[in-house]
GROMACS .gro file of C-alpha atoms in nm:
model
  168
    1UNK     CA    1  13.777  12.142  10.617
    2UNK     CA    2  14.160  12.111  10.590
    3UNK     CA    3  14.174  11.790  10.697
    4UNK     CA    4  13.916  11.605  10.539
    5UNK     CA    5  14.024  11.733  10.228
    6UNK     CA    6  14.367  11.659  10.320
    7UNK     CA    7  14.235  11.321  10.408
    8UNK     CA    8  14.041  11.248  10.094
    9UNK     CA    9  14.371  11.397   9.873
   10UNK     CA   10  14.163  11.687   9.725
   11UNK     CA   11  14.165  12.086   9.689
   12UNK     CA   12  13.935  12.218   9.917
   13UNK     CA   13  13.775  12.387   9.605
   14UNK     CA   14  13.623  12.059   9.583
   15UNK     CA   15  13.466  12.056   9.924
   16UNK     CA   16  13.282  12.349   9.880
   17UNK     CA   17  13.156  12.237   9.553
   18UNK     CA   18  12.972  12.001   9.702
   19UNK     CA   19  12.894  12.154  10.073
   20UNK     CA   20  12.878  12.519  10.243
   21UNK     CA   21  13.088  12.443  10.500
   22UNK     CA   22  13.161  12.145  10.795
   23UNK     CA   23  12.822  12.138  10.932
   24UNK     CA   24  12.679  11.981  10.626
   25UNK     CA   25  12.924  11.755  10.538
   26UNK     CA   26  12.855  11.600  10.859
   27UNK     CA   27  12.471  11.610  10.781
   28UNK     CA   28  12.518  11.413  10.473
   29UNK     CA   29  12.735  11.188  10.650
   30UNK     CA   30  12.486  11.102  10.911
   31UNK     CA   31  12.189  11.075  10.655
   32UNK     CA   32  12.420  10.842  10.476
   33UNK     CA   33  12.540  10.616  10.756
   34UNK     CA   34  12.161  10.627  10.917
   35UNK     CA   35  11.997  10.529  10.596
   36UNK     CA   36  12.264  10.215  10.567
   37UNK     CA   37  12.215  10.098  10.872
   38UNK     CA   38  11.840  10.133  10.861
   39UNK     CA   39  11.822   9.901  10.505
   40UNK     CA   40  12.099   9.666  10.665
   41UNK     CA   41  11.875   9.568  10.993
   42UNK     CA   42  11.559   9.571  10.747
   43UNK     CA   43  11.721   9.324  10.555
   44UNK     CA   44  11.888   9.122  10.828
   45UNK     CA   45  11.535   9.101  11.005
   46UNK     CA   46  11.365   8.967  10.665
   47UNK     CA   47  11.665   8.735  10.608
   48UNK     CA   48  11.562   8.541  11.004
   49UNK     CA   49  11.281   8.453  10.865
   50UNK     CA   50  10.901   8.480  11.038
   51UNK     CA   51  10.971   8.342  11.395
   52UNK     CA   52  10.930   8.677  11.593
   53UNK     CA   53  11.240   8.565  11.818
   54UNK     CA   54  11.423   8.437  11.537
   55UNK     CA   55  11.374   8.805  11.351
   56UNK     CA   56  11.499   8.973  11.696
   57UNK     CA   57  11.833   8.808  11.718
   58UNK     CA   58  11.949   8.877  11.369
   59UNK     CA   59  11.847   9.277  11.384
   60UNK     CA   60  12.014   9.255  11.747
   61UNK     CA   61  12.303   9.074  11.610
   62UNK     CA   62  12.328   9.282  11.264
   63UNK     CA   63  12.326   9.592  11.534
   64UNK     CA   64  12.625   9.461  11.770
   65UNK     CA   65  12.836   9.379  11.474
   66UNK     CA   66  12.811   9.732  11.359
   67UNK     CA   67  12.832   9.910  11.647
   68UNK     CA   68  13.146   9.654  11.657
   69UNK     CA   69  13.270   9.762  11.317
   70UNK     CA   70  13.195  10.091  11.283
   71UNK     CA   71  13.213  10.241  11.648
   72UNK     CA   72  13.379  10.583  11.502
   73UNK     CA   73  13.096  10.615  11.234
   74UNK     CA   74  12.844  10.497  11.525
   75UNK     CA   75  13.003  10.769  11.760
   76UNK     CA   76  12.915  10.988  11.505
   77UNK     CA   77  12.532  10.916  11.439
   78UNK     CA   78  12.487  10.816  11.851
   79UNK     CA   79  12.722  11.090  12.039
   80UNK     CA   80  12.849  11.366  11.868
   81UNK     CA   81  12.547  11.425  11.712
   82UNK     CA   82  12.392  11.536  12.060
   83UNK     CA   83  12.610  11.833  12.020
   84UNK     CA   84  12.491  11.980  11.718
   85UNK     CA   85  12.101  12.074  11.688
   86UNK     CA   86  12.102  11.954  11.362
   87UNK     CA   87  12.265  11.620  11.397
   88UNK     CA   88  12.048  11.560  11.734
   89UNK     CA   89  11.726  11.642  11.530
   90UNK     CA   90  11.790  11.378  11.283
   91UNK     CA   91  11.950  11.146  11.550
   92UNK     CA   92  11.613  11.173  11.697
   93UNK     CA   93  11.422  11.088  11.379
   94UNK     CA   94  11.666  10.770  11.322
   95UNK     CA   95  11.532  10.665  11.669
   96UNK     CA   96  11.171  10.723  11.565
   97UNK     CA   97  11.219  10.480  11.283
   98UNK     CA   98  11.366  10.240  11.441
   99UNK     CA   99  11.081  10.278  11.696
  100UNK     CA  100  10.809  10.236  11.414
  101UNK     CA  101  11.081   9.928  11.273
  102UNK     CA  102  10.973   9.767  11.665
  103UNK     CA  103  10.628   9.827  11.667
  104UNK     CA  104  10.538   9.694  11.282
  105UNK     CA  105  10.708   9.406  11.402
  106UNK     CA  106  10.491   9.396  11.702
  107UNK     CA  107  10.199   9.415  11.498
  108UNK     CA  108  10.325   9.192  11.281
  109UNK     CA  109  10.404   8.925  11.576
  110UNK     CA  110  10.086   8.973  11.784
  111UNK     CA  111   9.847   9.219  11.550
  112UNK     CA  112   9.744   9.560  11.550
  113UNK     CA  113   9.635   9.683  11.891
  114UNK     CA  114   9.284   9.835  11.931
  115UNK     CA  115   9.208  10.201  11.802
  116UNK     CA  116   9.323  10.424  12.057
  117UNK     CA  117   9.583  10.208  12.251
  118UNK     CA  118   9.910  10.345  12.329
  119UNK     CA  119  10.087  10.090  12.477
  120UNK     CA  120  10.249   9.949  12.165
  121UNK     CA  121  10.369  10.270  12.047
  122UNK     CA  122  10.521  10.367  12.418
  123UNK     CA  123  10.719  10.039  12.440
  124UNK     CA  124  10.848  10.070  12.095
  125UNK     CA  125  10.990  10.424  12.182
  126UNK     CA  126  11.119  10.295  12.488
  127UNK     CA  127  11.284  10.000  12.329
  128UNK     CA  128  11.437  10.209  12.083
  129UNK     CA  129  11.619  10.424  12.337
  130UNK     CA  130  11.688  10.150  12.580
  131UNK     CA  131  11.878   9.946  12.275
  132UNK     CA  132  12.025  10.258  12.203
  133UNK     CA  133  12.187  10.305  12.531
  134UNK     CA  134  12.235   9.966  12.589
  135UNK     CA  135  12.456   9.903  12.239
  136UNK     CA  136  12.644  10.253  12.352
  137UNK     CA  137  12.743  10.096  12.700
  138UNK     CA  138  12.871   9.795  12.551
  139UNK     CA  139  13.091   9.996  12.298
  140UNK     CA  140  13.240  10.184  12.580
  141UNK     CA  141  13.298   9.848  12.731
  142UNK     CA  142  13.085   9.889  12.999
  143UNK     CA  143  12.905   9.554  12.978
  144UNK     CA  144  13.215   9.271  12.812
  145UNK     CA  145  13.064   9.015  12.629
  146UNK     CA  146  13.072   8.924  12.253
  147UNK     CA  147  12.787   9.039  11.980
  148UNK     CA  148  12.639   8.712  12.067
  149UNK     CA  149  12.608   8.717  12.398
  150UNK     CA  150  12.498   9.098  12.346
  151UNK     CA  151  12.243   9.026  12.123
  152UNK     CA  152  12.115   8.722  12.336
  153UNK     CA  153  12.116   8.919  12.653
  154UNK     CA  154  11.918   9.190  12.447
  155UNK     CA  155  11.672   8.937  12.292
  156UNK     CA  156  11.581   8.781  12.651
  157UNK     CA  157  11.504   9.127  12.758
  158UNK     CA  158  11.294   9.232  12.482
  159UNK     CA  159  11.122   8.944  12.478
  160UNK     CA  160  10.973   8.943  12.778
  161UNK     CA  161  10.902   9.309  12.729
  162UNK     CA  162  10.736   9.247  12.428
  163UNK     CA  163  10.547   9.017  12.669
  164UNK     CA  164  10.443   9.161  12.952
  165UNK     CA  165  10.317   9.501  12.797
  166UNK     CA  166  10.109   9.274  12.526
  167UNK     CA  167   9.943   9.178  12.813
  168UNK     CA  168   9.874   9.565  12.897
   0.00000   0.00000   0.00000
């Protein structure tokens, strides 16, 4: 609590005005950053316009530059929030909407499955973690490339995804 308030130039009077103690600033820093990112994907993917592919690349692109930008505050929302049950809970939920994000689009792309089908909600939780992990390896450097080649790599893949289990 020191340092952020050292950090931010106040009393720490002030810090625990506004939260209890550490746990929930970094709650309402995660809801914060989450909800952001969230509305700026949203809007990058109505931006691309309607070609399915087209809408891909810019929410995959929107992502890398982020994750480019902001790897500490991604660290935050992707990592360290494993370690706290509270964090990981909403981490968790984040993932879930960007899961439901994937399979509107779906729908949106190739129509609502029938009643009782499951295979558009499975791949869209299994995208969702799989981009996950895949933007986390490239922050670590793990994969080189640029957000472009990232996000191209990353559109290929989902693609053909998107593909095969429509054919399901």
């Amino acid at each position: 609590v020191r340092a952020v308030c050292a950090r931010a130039g106040l009393h720490s009077r002030y810090f625990y005005e506004s939260f209890p103690d550490i746990e929930s600033l970094l709650v309402a820093v995660f809801d914060q950053l989450s909800g952001s990112f969230l509305e700026f994907i949203a809007a990058a993917q109505e931006a691309a316009g309607p070609d399915p592919a087209d809408r891909l690349r810019a929410v995959l692109t929107a992502t890398a530059e982020v994750v480019r930008e902001q790897a500490p505050l991604v660290r935050i929302i992707a990592v360290e929030a494993v370690g706290n049950e509270e964090l990981n809970q909403r981490r968790i939920r984040m993932l879930h909407d960007v899961a439901a994000m994937i399979e509107a689009e779906a729908h949106r792309s190739y129509g609502a499955p029938p009643p009782g089908e499951r295979v558009a909600a499975v791949s869209a939780r299994f995208m969702a973690g799989g981009l996950a992990e895949l933007f986390l390896a490239w922050l670590d450097g793990e994969l080189g490339g640029t957000t472009d080649d990232l996000a191209g790599d990353a559109v290929d893949v989902v693609m053909a995804f998107s593909e095969s289990t429509r054919r399901l």
